[in-house]
Structures are given as structure tokens and as C-alpha cells.
């Protein structure tokens, strides 16, 4: 624990060097623009010593859990005894699901797509086959599965795998048509191989194609059914090593399934047909049907249909068998959605799906293939969803999915994370949300119920909020590393539905998703919720348990950059520029263009992008719209999208800003308090002293432009038309590749002339639409970014060389010192801009509740200026003892309560900080973080105490001041992938880990920190990845995760009866070990496949199930390792024996040669 004496720090301010590259005391950026040091002011006041309790030992980065639907799924498997489900993906990930709370994510290091998954039923293991021709054996007897063995095929590609129940021999089919056999325990190939040319007829002249199916006969385990792609099916006798029968069909085979008696099997084909084959008559199909084919009148074969990709043939003891298949629809129905067909007796049911079917599995009561299967459910894996159909009811309802698989129901556009929030919120939100749940689900329990899960030690309430492209907001309970949806809010309900054809007239800047949520702000204590949408609107919501019907109050705000008085000076009056290297030949002047825009903009002025409902609206219990604030078109230009948002329930004020300026609205009196351009906020203290002037001589002018400022063109050209635009670091960013237009008329030739990023302009980074979810990295190089910062953000430049529109990037309400050397605190709004400037706006609020609703609120910019390098990202405030000061809030009360006592209760405000007491309210510390650096200022003297230049070669994407172990710290996520934690107020680095390279702007848009060492981001369009930077949680994570494997007795096989045992085949006496073992089959070629030991050996067992099962696991792995060592010893022994035999032979030959010779003959 290190103590920091602020008096000593302040005494050394004059001697410290500004602009230090590390955490140090400095005067860099203090004061107004010039950065003059003012060490006096507070030196005599600071008598306290702040003890910083946080050290680097408190921090460690690790992933905790992944929520959502597995992105791009490819494979599916189910363990019918353990009742756990596994899903493989195209990116090499495997998600293993059990009962709610049991959700495990593991990843192949190679990243190769998962082709197939096979559980070792009730063994706590899983085999995965990946597209890099490798088999992996996963140990599931631990909370984080690990690979025990891998086997990489060198010559052949894997196409199909089959592991018989209670067998340790895995059949592997390949693209060449061969079938290999792998020992699961040692993961070594057997010498037994079924070559394709041995399996087919010798007279056959063509290759049968890849192996598409392998399964042993339910009647006789010594018979293996091999299906080839070209329509050939072979029943191979494993003992005699020959084909017992062969069947041929003209159409390609996609899948095969046995009847449980082992006398028949069914095939699905590429022409939409199903063929049923009897082993007694293999010459032709016993039955051929095309379920969805139109029957011909003349008795000909029905028309061909789309391929049936998979069929499952499941029998029932007391009813007709189920035939379930995917695909097979008629070609003439092109608009039909993907479907699953269930044939049961004479009834045919087609279940249409919202997304293409990837795979499906029928869940049966027994794991034994030679018994009546008794199917009870079908798991259907779709491209973007997972559903389970109940087969026990005639209408085939689906089960209610307990997993959060619908995060991506509409593309996620923004996220917020709240840890340690008020405990009653989760129950309140759930009680409201449960009333709106969908009905019609199956009344049976979710069938995937394996594993065990305990809540664990850390059980503080956590809530995640996701905003979506359709305007919906979802509240999720994220406590104890689980995720469950609590409540859904549809923000689009406050607006009139757009009629077809009207979109161009009202919402040109957002064509596809006009209601997409862009920013959210939530105060959990007061339950005030605020949303900013891409159509340049803000909605303030209040929470109520009662339904009301009322009209929605709306306000319209004009936010514009005032340029009416800018006059183009003559060329000879152009002031000199500090960067002469960027000057180019001058171009034409712009004349006569003002009237063009005036006439054109006459039809579009003071018009909002969307229309708020004017009739009374029924608002159900939950969040109800209190006020809608919309920005309007100004002189033919659409409103800029909102870049910053904050709300104060204590003050009753909402503030938001964009590239043009700042708006402050009183949502209690429903009035606009302030609507001002960014430059006007500075008043006379603008450090840049912006002067209207013509562009530099090097700029190519564009005929028809109305404004002539220092570079508005790129900003106008980049105005977003996309509905799901992103705002990274508060900048207006265009997320799509669509062309962007402004309200002015620009020809394509004119646009091509414009240098999109003019020299020295702070670039606006491009981000990708949430609807498209494509990778889009920052478009400017680090060198150009640094040059732009150095030129445009330096306080020493008198004439700013930048975009004329300065965006509002951060807002923060707090009881603070509005002006320098103030003696008392007052309500303030801190404003941060894209140029790194910090301004203060003070408020004078009425003193009583009655006056608050009638008397006006006075707003005045205080002129306070602080400066940082890079766009301002976040603010926070600390008291003189180093405690984090939370913004004041109003205690929640139901605005529509029927209780008279509740109605008459006065507003209760909580100032939320000990510094409000008289003896501690004389001093504060302001923590400000920008894209490049963090600073701690002393208030009210406004002296810069600490500066930390966080990054020089990159920029910060997200920053937040969070509470960790009852102490405050600054958490940052950088564009180069680094996560950094700094202590407060000294800004000492606690953690710097290269965690996540920025490969997709989706990560930048959704990454967020919260208290207690938690963070999250959208790792894929469908999944949320949670992580922790807390050492304590990393240590306790093992206890919080669910157990995948639980000891369960394998169900006993049914009594077959005397006659069935006598005549039912020889399956019970079949010994695979004797047949496939090295003694009889020999060794496989070493060049065919390479064995790779995994990392899930003894280390993996440490997390396995305890007691006898853990000991058995250790013993098995020890035996495997012993067997491997014995194998190596055997090979060495064989080599020594060979050498010995060769030596003996040579010695014998030498003896015979010299046997009859005398000694003197040598």
C-alpha cells in the first residue's frame, strides 16, 4: 500500500516537466489553452493523504463465459445418458450445453471448422472431427474441457465418423472411400482398414465416392454398414473381412438410418426420395417414396424434389414409427422456407423454419440401437437459432429455450453493463417482462438437463442492456455468470409507422433501420432510462408498475453550426498557415451558391426525421415514454446523429450533443434550456480563436457549395445515411459502404475532387453496420492520426487547422465547482469535445419541489476550460479522500401510483457522496480521460496534478472509471488490443495486457467496463463474451462454472428373451479388441496419421469430478501414458532384437568361413 502526499506533489509542480510520457505531476493542458501552471490555490488546502489500496496483484485478465447463439454452427451431438448437447462451429468453437447455468465454450487452436461431433456416451468425453483432417478427444470431466489426444490424417480427408455405443473403436470414413478404425483410449490407428476397392464389386469401373455414412448393425455388431456418395451401400462383415451384401441406387445418398431390429435401413437421396431396403432382398428397394413430390396421373414416378439432406427412422413400441427428415421440398415452391418434415403413420407435418437447417437430432429414451427407440423430441440446429420440438404431442409444440439464444434477434447496436446494481431491480423487471412472454410452448421440461451448477460465492446483481437495430431494448439478468432476459422495451412504439414511399421524405439519413438504438443511458437507482436513436432523437423513459393511456410529449430542437455571417475574404487576405507543405494551387471562388441552398432547403426546414404519435397511447407497465426530443432539418440539411448523452434524475435534465453543438432539455417542465453550437459554448474563451476565412490555396473548390469554412466538406460528405451508424469515441462514423450525401447538391465529379481527410484534420473513423457485421478497421494510418493530433489539437496554434465542426463527445452531471476558485459546489454539466477541450455549464435550480415545476432553470456556460490530447471519452469526480463521487439522483417513486401517500410524497434526492458535507466539500479531484491521455485536476484551482499519456501509437476506444475492491480505478480498452488499468488519483499503471486485437468495429462499439472487475463485448454478431480483470474472480471462476459430467448409471439393456438371444444374431459375442487390436490387425502405417498428445492430461484431471470418478480418470490417463511408454519401449526392444539377430547372423557366417582354417592360415 503506497501513500501519496498531495502537498508534496503540488510543491513539485513548478519543477516538473509538462508533457511527460509517464504518470507524473505536470502542468500540461491546465488552464485555458496556454497551459500555464498554477500550483498555488490548493496547496494550503490539501492536508489529507490519500491511501491507494489497489496494487497490481488485484488484477488479472481472463474470459469468464460466452452467451448467445454459437456463430455459424456446423455440427450437433447429444449424449442421451448425460443429457448434454454439443454444437460445433465454422470457427472451430464448441459450445456444450446442459441445464441452465451449464454452458461451456472451448476452442480448437487451429480454428478449423468442426465437421462432426461424437459423444462417448456416459463417458465424459467428446470426439471432434475438424476440417484440417484432425480428430480430437476432449475430456469433459472438468469444468473447462481440454484435449487429451489428437490424430492428424496426412493423406486422406475425413468425411464421416461413427462411434458405437459402449465401444472404444471409432470408425472413420474418408473422401477416398476408405474406412479406418481408431482406438479411442490410445488414439492410435488400428491396422484394420476397409479399402474402397475391397468393399465394392470387382466389376465396378467407377469410384464410389466419399464415405457418407457408417453404422454397425443393431442386430449384429460384427456387421458395418458403409454408405458411399454415388448410391452404393455395403454391409461389411468385420470378421470375415468381406462384403456380405451390396445395394445400388441411381441417386446420390445423403444419409442412412437403421430400423432398430437391424433387418431394414432407410436412405435419403438427392432427388428428394426415401428408399427402404430389406437385407433379404438387396437387389431393389423394398419401398420408394418421394414425400413432397407430385404424383403423376399416368402412374409415372413422381417429380423430383430438393435433396433430403438427412433422415432419421425411429420406432415406437405402441405406435407407428417416426420418419423425420430435412429438405425434400418441391422445386416449384421456391419461396418456401426451410422445413423439417415429421411423418408419423399416415400424417405428414411440415414445420417451417425461420432459418436454414444445419443439423437435427432425434432424442430417444434409450441409448441402445437394438431397442425400440421411443423418440420424444427433435433438436433442430438452424443457422441462427436452436429449437427443440416436442414429439409426444400431436401438434408438435416447441420447448421454451432457457438459454439466451435470441440476443441477435435484431442486430445488436450498443451495450451497457451494470454490476452491483440495486438488488430489487432484477425482480421488478422480471415481474413486468414475464407478462409479455410468448405462449404456446410445450408444458414439459427442457430435455437438455445434464450437468450441475451452483451460484457460487459472488452473487451481486448484474444487469446487461442491449440496444438493437429495430429499436428494441433488452434487459438481461447477468448475475453469477448466467444470462436470462428480464424485460424488452420497444422504442419504435412512440413513433408513427412509416408508410411505404414516405421514407425518402422524412428519414433520408437512416433508410433501413430508422429506429436503431445508438446510445443508452440508465440510472438504476432512479430507474430513469434514456435512449438516443440514429434518426437524431432522444427518448426519456420513466418506470411505472401501472398501465396508463396518455399522449406523448415531444420537443423539436434546432442544432446548427452558425455560419450565416461567414463572408469569403479576398484571396490576398488569406492568413498564413502553419503547415506550408500542404499548400496547393488555388482554385475558383464560390459565388452565388447561398440562394441555391436557400431555395432548395425551403422544403426541408424544421422537420424531424420521424413522426411522434399524436393520439393517446396505451403504455403497459414498465418503461413509459416521458418525453421525445427530436433534432430537425436545418436549411435543407438533415440533423447530425447524436454523439453523447447523459441524464440527471436529481436535476430533471437530459443533455445530448452532436457534431454541431449541445442541447439541454428540462424533462420535468418539458422545455428546452439550451441549444447552442459548440463554438458558442466557449464564449470569449475559445482557445482556437476561429476566424472565418477562405480555404487554403491548396484546396480544390467545389462549385455550388454554400459554406466556406476551414474544411466542412469531408464532414458533409460523410453524413451517415445508414440506419445502424456507430459512434466510436463520440465521433460521427458511417458504418456502411453506402454513399453518403449532404443536403447540398454535389455532383459525383465534385465529390471525387475532395480530399476526404484534409491535411491536419482529425479523421472520423469508419465503423461497420450492426446489420452487416463486416470487418471495417480504422481508415487512417497511425502516422496521419498523430500528425492530425499534433497540428489540430495543439493549444499553441492560433488558427485551428481542423474540421470546423467540433463534436460533443462526453457529458457528465455532477455537483462540482463551476468556476475557478469557487468556494461552494453547485449543479454542473461537464462537456468534452472531439478536440480534447473540457467546458463547464452551471445550473441554477429552484429550491423547492413546487417551484421546480414552475420556476425556470437558469443555464450558463461558466467559461471553464481544461485541455487534453485527443477526443474526451469520460469524466469522473473524487472527493478529497480519494472516494469516488457518484452523480446525485432522485429516489424512484411510481409516477402513476394509485396510493395517495405515494402521490403526495416529495422528491427525495441522494447526493451520493460524503464530500457534500461542509467539512469535505471544499475540494474535489476531476478525472478526465481522452483518446490519448488521462489527467487528474484539482478543483476548484483547476491545477493538473497527474498526467498519463496512455498511448502514442494508437487511441483509446472505451474508458470508464470503475470501482474495484471499494477503490476507484480507470479502465481503458485501446485500439491496439490492450486493456489497461490505472489507479486513481495517481494514474499508476496497474495492468497492461495485449488482450484483444481490434479486428472488427463491432468490438469497439460494444466493449464496456463496469464495477467489480467485469467487462463484456460482442465477440460475434450472435454472442456476448464476458471477461474479468479481477484476480479474485479469476481465482474463484472454477467454482462458479458448471460441471459438465455427473456420475450417472448407464441404463440396463432390455431383456431380449430366449428366442431373440438364440436367433437374434451374434452381436453379443463380438470382440472388437480381438479383431482390431495390434495382435491380429497389426500396426497402421505411421505416414497415414500422426498422433499428437493433448494438454488435457493430468492437469485436466485436477478439475475433474472428485472421489472415485476422479481416481478412475487419473488411473485411465496414467494407464494411457504407461501404455504409450510401453509401446515406445517395445519399439526400442524390437530394434535391439533386430540388431542382435543381425549380429548373430554375421557372427555365424564368420565362424563358418574360418571354421576349417588353421591358425597359421590367417
mmCIF file of C-alpha atoms in Angstrom, residues 518-755:
data_model
loop_
_atom_site.group_PDB
_atom_site.id
_atom_site.type_symbol
_atom_site.label_atom_id
_atom_site.label_comp_id
_atom_site.label_asym_id
_atom_site.label_seq_id
_atom_site.Cartn_x
_atom_site.Cartn_y
_atom_site.Cartn_z
ATOM 1 C CA UNK A 518 -27.406 4.247 -30.893
ATOM 2 C CA UNK A 519 -26.747 5.175 -27.265
ATOM 3 C CA UNK A 520 -28.371 4.330 -23.942
ATOM 4 C CA UNK A 521 -28.093 5.870 -20.503
ATOM 5 C CA UNK A 522 -29.593 4.231 -17.418
ATOM 6 C CA UNK A 523 -29.703 5.327 -13.798
ATOM 7 C CA UNK A 524 -30.524 2.126 -11.865
ATOM 8 C CA UNK A 525 -31.275 3.969 -8.617
ATOM 9 C CA UNK A 526 -33.860 6.368 -10.064
ATOM 10 C CA UNK A 527 -34.857 3.976 -12.874
ATOM 11 C CA UNK A 528 -34.646 6.801 -15.403
ATOM 12 C CA UNK A 529 -33.800 5.401 -18.835
ATOM 13 C CA UNK A 530 -32.779 7.382 -21.898
ATOM 14 C CA UNK A 531 -32.283 6.282 -25.491
ATOM 15 C CA UNK A 532 -30.669 8.029 -28.442
ATOM 16 C CA UNK A 533 -31.538 6.728 -31.903
ATOM 17 C CA UNK A 534 -29.865 7.064 -35.264
ATOM 18 C CA UNK A 535 -32.689 9.255 -36.529
ATOM 19 C CA UNK A 536 -31.394 12.003 -34.239
ATOM 20 C CA UNK A 537 -33.905 11.627 -31.419
ATOM 21 C CA UNK A 538 -33.743 11.155 -27.645
ATOM 22 C CA UNK A 539 -36.463 9.438 -25.591
ATOM 23 C CA UNK A 540 -36.681 9.780 -21.819
ATOM 24 C CA UNK A 541 -38.440 6.893 -20.049
ATOM 25 C CA UNK A 542 -39.771 6.599 -16.522
ATOM 26 C CA UNK A 543 -40.591 3.307 -14.837
ATOM 27 C CA UNK A 544 -44.075 2.558 -13.543
ATOM 28 C CA UNK A 545 -45.874 -0.556 -12.330
ATOM 29 C CA UNK A 546 -49.204 0.750 -13.614
ATOM 30 C CA UNK A 547 -50.644 0.970 -17.091
ATOM 31 C CA UNK A 548 -51.583 4.400 -18.387
ATOM 32 C CA UNK A 549 -53.044 5.902 -21.540
ATOM 33 C CA UNK A 550 -51.638 9.316 -22.337
ATOM 34 C CA UNK A 551 -50.267 11.486 -25.100
ATOM 35 C CA UNK A 552 -46.532 11.507 -25.741
ATOM 36 C CA UNK A 553 -44.941 14.915 -25.250
ATOM 37 C CA UNK A 554 -42.379 15.802 -27.912
ATOM 38 C CA UNK A 555 -39.971 18.678 -28.430
ATOM 39 C CA UNK A 556 -38.058 19.735 -31.512
ATOM 40 C CA UNK A 557 -34.574 21.199 -31.269
ATOM 41 C CA UNK A 558 -32.532 23.036 -33.892
ATOM 42 C CA UNK A 559 -28.844 22.330 -33.551
ATOM 43 C CA UNK A 560 -26.782 24.011 -36.216
ATOM 44 C CA UNK A 561 -23.333 25.345 -36.756
ATOM 45 C CA UNK A 562 -23.834 29.062 -37.263
ATOM 46 C CA UNK A 563 -22.172 30.122 -40.493
ATOM 47 C CA UNK A 564 -24.552 32.769 -41.774
ATOM 48 C CA UNK A 565 -22.152 35.599 -41.025
ATOM 49 C CA UNK A 566 -19.131 33.996 -42.652
ATOM 50 C CA UNK A 567 -18.013 36.045 -45.610
ATOM 51 C CA UNK A 568 -15.477 34.814 -48.107
ATOM 52 C CA UNK A 569 -12.465 37.084 -47.915
ATOM 53 C CA UNK A 570 -10.437 38.052 -50.923
ATOM 54 C CA UNK A 571 -7.578 35.707 -51.830
ATOM 55 C CA UNK A 572 -4.943 38.234 -50.798
ATOM 56 C CA UNK A 573 -6.380 38.442 -47.271
ATOM 57 C CA UNK A 574 -5.919 34.759 -46.527
ATOM 58 C CA UNK A 575 -3.891 34.453 -43.331
ATOM 59 C CA UNK A 576 -0.759 32.314 -43.396
ATOM 60 C CA UNK A 577 -0.956 28.655 -42.374
ATOM 61 C CA UNK A 578 1.446 26.889 -40.060
ATOM 62 C CA UNK A 579 1.834 23.959 -42.431
ATOM 63 C CA UNK A 580 3.146 25.343 -45.741
ATOM 64 C CA UNK A 581 3.972 21.889 -47.087
ATOM 65 C CA UNK A 582 0.300 21.147 -47.644
ATOM 66 C CA UNK A 583 -0.465 24.175 -49.815
ATOM 67 C CA UNK A 584 -1.578 23.597 -53.376
ATOM 68 C CA UNK A 585 -2.563 25.935 -56.206
ATOM 69 C CA UNK A 586 -5.674 27.963 -55.522
ATOM 70 C CA UNK A 587 -8.965 27.298 -57.217
ATOM 71 C CA UNK A 588 -12.193 29.075 -58.074
ATOM 72 C CA UNK A 589 -14.116 31.104 -55.566
ATOM 73 C CA UNK A 590 -17.639 30.183 -54.619
ATOM 74 C CA UNK A 591 -20.206 32.762 -55.544
ATOM 75 C CA UNK A 592 -23.930 32.700 -55.892
ATOM 76 C CA UNK A 593 -24.424 29.429 -54.063
ATOM 77 C CA UNK A 594 -26.229 30.726 -50.992
ATOM 78 C CA UNK A 595 -29.500 31.314 -52.770
ATOM 79 C CA UNK A 596 -29.317 27.803 -54.231
ATOM 80 C CA UNK A 597 -29.424 26.166 -50.862
ATOM 81 C CA UNK A 598 -31.990 28.579 -49.513
ATOM 82 C CA UNK A 599 -34.437 27.736 -52.254
ATOM 83 C CA UNK A 600 -33.698 24.068 -52.030
ATOM 84 C CA UNK A 601 -33.869 23.952 -48.263
ATOM 85 C CA UNK A 602 -37.198 25.775 -48.112
ATOM 86 C CA UNK A 603 -38.988 22.433 -48.364
ATOM 87 C CA UNK A 604 -36.914 20.846 -45.610
ATOM 88 C CA UNK A 605 -36.549 23.033 -42.611
ATOM 89 C CA UNK A 606 -37.591 22.329 -39.008
ATOM 90 C CA UNK A 607 -38.755 18.853 -39.983
ATOM 91 C CA UNK A 608 -37.831 15.894 -37.737
ATOM 92 C CA UNK A 609 -36.796 12.579 -39.228
ATOM 93 C CA UNK A 610 -39.667 10.653 -37.614
ATOM 94 C CA UNK A 611 -43.221 11.472 -36.589
ATOM 95 C CA UNK A 612 -44.213 11.040 -32.944
ATOM 96 C CA UNK A 613 -47.694 9.659 -32.297
ATOM 97 C CA UNK A 614 -50.115 12.472 -31.558
ATOM 98 C CA UNK A 615 -53.042 10.375 -30.344
ATOM 99 C CA UNK A 616 -53.244 8.989 -26.780
ATOM 100 C CA UNK A 617 -51.137 5.847 -26.487
ATOM 101 C CA UNK A 618 -51.664 2.917 -24.123
ATOM 102 C CA UNK A 619 -48.461 2.279 -22.188
ATOM 103 C CA UNK A 620 -48.232 -1.070 -20.373
ATOM 104 C CA UNK A 621 -46.426 -1.416 -17.021
ATOM 105 C CA UNK A 622 -42.691 -0.979 -17.316
ATOM 106 C CA UNK A 623 -40.828 1.835 -19.000
ATOM 107 C CA UNK A 624 -43.144 4.539 -20.301
ATOM 108 C CA UNK A 625 -42.111 7.402 -22.577
ATOM 109 C CA UNK A 626 -41.951 10.678 -20.676
ATOM 110 C CA UNK A 627 -40.549 12.898 -23.416
ATOM 111 C CA UNK A 628 -39.305 12.658 -27.000
ATOM 112 C CA UNK A 629 -36.744 15.211 -28.198
ATOM 113 C CA UNK A 630 -36.001 15.330 -31.922
ATOM 114 C CA UNK A 631 -33.410 17.240 -33.878
ATOM 115 C CA UNK A 632 -34.795 18.782 -37.032
ATOM 116 C CA UNK A 633 -33.592 19.574 -40.512
ATOM 117 C CA UNK A 634 -31.915 22.940 -40.819
ATOM 118 C CA UNK A 635 -31.825 24.779 -44.152
ATOM 119 C CA UNK A 636 -32.099 21.611 -46.195
ATOM 120 C CA UNK A 637 -29.593 19.592 -44.161
ATOM 121 C CA UNK A 638 -30.582 16.555 -42.100
ATOM 122 C CA UNK A 639 -29.662 16.576 -38.410
ATOM 123 C CA UNK A 640 -26.356 15.084 -37.366
ATOM 124 C CA UNK A 641 -26.516 11.931 -35.315
ATOM 125 C CA UNK A 642 -26.116 12.175 -31.559
ATOM 126 C CA UNK A 643 -22.621 11.563 -30.210
ATOM 127 C CA UNK A 644 -23.085 11.942 -26.437
ATOM 128 C CA UNK A 645 -25.920 11.539 -23.948
ATOM 129 C CA UNK A 646 -26.473 11.913 -20.206
ATOM 130 C CA UNK A 647 -29.392 12.339 -17.811
ATOM 131 C CA UNK A 648 -29.742 13.597 -14.253
ATOM 132 C CA UNK A 649 -32.817 12.457 -12.349
ATOM 133 C CA UNK A 650 -31.925 14.771 -9.476
ATOM 134 C CA UNK A 651 -31.896 17.828 -11.727
ATOM 135 C CA UNK A 652 -34.619 16.603 -14.098
ATOM 136 C CA UNK A 653 -32.416 17.432 -17.058
ATOM 137 C CA UNK A 654 -31.262 15.496 -20.137
ATOM 138 C CA UNK A 655 -28.291 16.675 -22.214
ATOM 139 C CA UNK A 656 -27.053 15.462 -25.572
ATOM 140 C CA UNK A 657 -24.689 16.667 -28.248
ATOM 141 C CA UNK A 658 -23.567 16.003 -31.777
ATOM 142 C CA UNK A 659 -21.148 17.404 -34.336
ATOM 143 C CA UNK A 660 -22.970 20.739 -34.332
ATOM 144 C CA UNK A 661 -23.422 21.531 -30.675
ATOM 145 C CA UNK A 662 -25.146 20.831 -27.373
ATOM 146 C CA UNK A 663 -28.795 20.656 -26.310
ATOM 147 C CA UNK A 664 -30.005 20.692 -22.700
ATOM 148 C CA UNK A 665 -33.669 19.873 -22.033
ATOM 149 C CA UNK A 666 -35.716 20.039 -18.830
ATOM 150 C CA UNK A 667 -37.836 16.875 -18.956
ATOM 151 C CA UNK A 668 -39.801 17.896 -15.857
ATOM 152 C CA UNK A 669 -41.084 21.144 -17.380
ATOM 153 C CA UNK A 670 -40.768 19.817 -20.957
ATOM 154 C CA UNK A 671 -38.750 22.801 -22.127
ATOM 155 C CA UNK A 672 -35.503 23.358 -23.984
ATOM 156 C CA UNK A 673 -32.987 25.075 -21.702
ATOM 157 C CA UNK A 674 -30.057 25.326 -24.081
ATOM 158 C CA UNK A 675 -29.491 24.758 -27.796
ATOM 159 C CA UNK A 676 -26.091 26.086 -28.741
ATOM 160 C CA UNK A 677 -23.314 25.456 -31.225
ATOM 161 C CA UNK A 678 -20.041 24.176 -29.812
ATOM 162 C CA UNK A 679 -18.166 27.386 -30.615
ATOM 163 C CA UNK A 680 -20.786 29.454 -28.798
ATOM 164 C CA UNK A 681 -20.158 27.436 -25.634
ATOM 165 C CA UNK A 682 -16.666 28.876 -25.440
ATOM 166 C CA UNK A 683 -17.930 32.450 -25.455
ATOM 167 C CA UNK A 684 -14.854 34.687 -25.433
ATOM 168 C CA UNK A 685 -12.559 31.957 -24.113
ATOM 169 C CA UNK A 686 -12.272 29.934 -27.318
ATOM 170 C CA UNK A 687 -8.623 28.828 -27.300
ATOM 171 C CA UNK A 688 -8.580 28.393 -31.055
ATOM 172 C CA UNK A 689 -9.749 31.920 -31.934
ATOM 173 C CA UNK A 690 -11.537 30.650 -35.012
ATOM 174 C CA UNK A 691 -11.735 33.265 -37.733
ATOM 175 C CA UNK A 692 -13.912 32.890 -40.800
ATOM 176 C CA UNK A 693 -11.599 32.661 -43.744
ATOM 177 C CA UNK A 694 -11.369 31.127 -47.169
ATOM 178 C CA UNK A 695 -9.812 27.727 -47.565
ATOM 179 C CA UNK A 696 -6.088 27.407 -48.045
ATOM 180 C CA UNK A 697 -4.701 27.948 -51.506
ATOM 181 C CA UNK A 698 -4.187 24.239 -51.998
ATOM 182 C CA UNK A 699 -7.860 23.298 -51.698
ATOM 183 C CA UNK A 700 -9.843 22.490 -54.804
ATOM 184 C CA UNK A 701 -13.094 24.353 -54.551
ATOM 185 C CA UNK A 702 -16.451 22.857 -55.364
ATOM 186 C CA UNK A 703 -18.981 24.888 -57.302
ATOM 187 C CA UNK A 704 -22.337 25.069 -55.635
ATOM 188 C CA UNK A 705 -21.128 24.979 -52.015
ATOM 189 C CA UNK A 706 -22.754 27.431 -49.628
ATOM 190 C CA UNK A 707 -20.351 27.432 -46.711
ATOM 191 C CA UNK A 708 -16.733 28.383 -46.920
ATOM 192 C CA UNK A 709 -15.071 27.414 -43.677
ATOM 193 C CA UNK A 710 -11.898 25.558 -42.892
ATOM 194 C CA UNK A 711 -12.922 22.200 -44.178
ATOM 195 C CA UNK A 712 -16.588 21.344 -43.685
ATOM 196 C CA UNK A 713 -16.635 19.347 -46.900
ATOM 197 C CA UNK A 714 -15.440 15.960 -45.622
ATOM 198 C CA UNK A 715 -17.878 16.067 -42.741
ATOM 199 C CA UNK A 716 -20.765 16.905 -45.029
ATOM 200 C CA UNK A 717 -19.816 14.228 -47.488
ATOM 201 C CA UNK A 718 -19.575 11.668 -44.703
ATOM 202 C CA UNK A 719 -23.008 12.361 -43.282
ATOM 203 C CA UNK A 720 -24.396 8.959 -42.423
ATOM 204 C CA UNK A 721 -27.297 7.555 -44.371
ATOM 205 C CA UNK A 722 -27.060 4.194 -42.650
ATOM 206 C CA UNK A 723 -29.649 3.182 -40.088
ATOM 207 C CA UNK A 724 -27.205 1.491 -37.764
ATOM 208 C CA UNK A 725 -24.438 4.032 -37.688
ATOM 209 C CA UNK A 726 -21.878 3.703 -34.980
ATOM 210 C CA UNK A 727 -20.325 6.301 -32.771
ATOM 211 C CA UNK A 728 -16.816 5.426 -31.797
ATOM 212 C CA UNK A 729 -15.341 7.760 -29.219
ATOM 213 C CA UNK A 730 -18.214 10.137 -29.801
ATOM 214 C CA UNK A 731 -17.299 10.770 -33.440
ATOM 215 C CA UNK A 732 -19.878 10.629 -36.145
ATOM 216 C CA UNK A 733 -18.942 7.494 -38.015
ATOM 217 C CA UNK A 734 -20.566 5.953 -41.038
ATOM 218 C CA UNK A 735 -20.956 2.215 -40.647
ATOM 219 C CA UNK A 736 -21.775 1.146 -44.147
ATOM 220 C CA UNK A 737 -20.211 1.300 -47.526
ATOM 221 C CA UNK A 738 -23.170 3.222 -48.908
ATOM 222 C CA UNK A 739 -22.527 6.559 -50.480
ATOM 223 C CA UNK A 740 -23.281 9.432 -48.134
ATOM 224 C CA UNK A 741 -24.799 12.709 -49.191
ATOM 225 C CA UNK A 742 -25.485 16.058 -47.623
ATOM 226 C CA UNK A 743 -28.330 18.467 -48.056
ATOM 227 C CA UNK A 744 -26.364 20.344 -50.679
ATOM 228 C CA UNK A 745 -26.149 19.443 -54.300
ATOM 229 C CA UNK A 746 -22.819 17.877 -55.137
ATOM 230 C CA UNK A 747 -22.087 16.155 -58.398
ATOM 231 C CA UNK A 748 -20.091 12.951 -58.442
ATOM 232 C CA UNK A 749 -17.296 14.782 -60.198
ATOM 233 C CA UNK A 750 -17.231 17.352 -57.432
ATOM 234 C CA UNK A 751 -17.092 14.695 -54.790
ATOM 235 C CA UNK A 752 -14.176 12.950 -56.421
ATOM 236 C CA UNK A 753 -12.147 16.142 -56.184
ATOM 237 C CA UNK A 754 -12.434 16.379 -52.445
ATOM 238 C CA UNK A 755 -9.570 15.152 -50.315
#
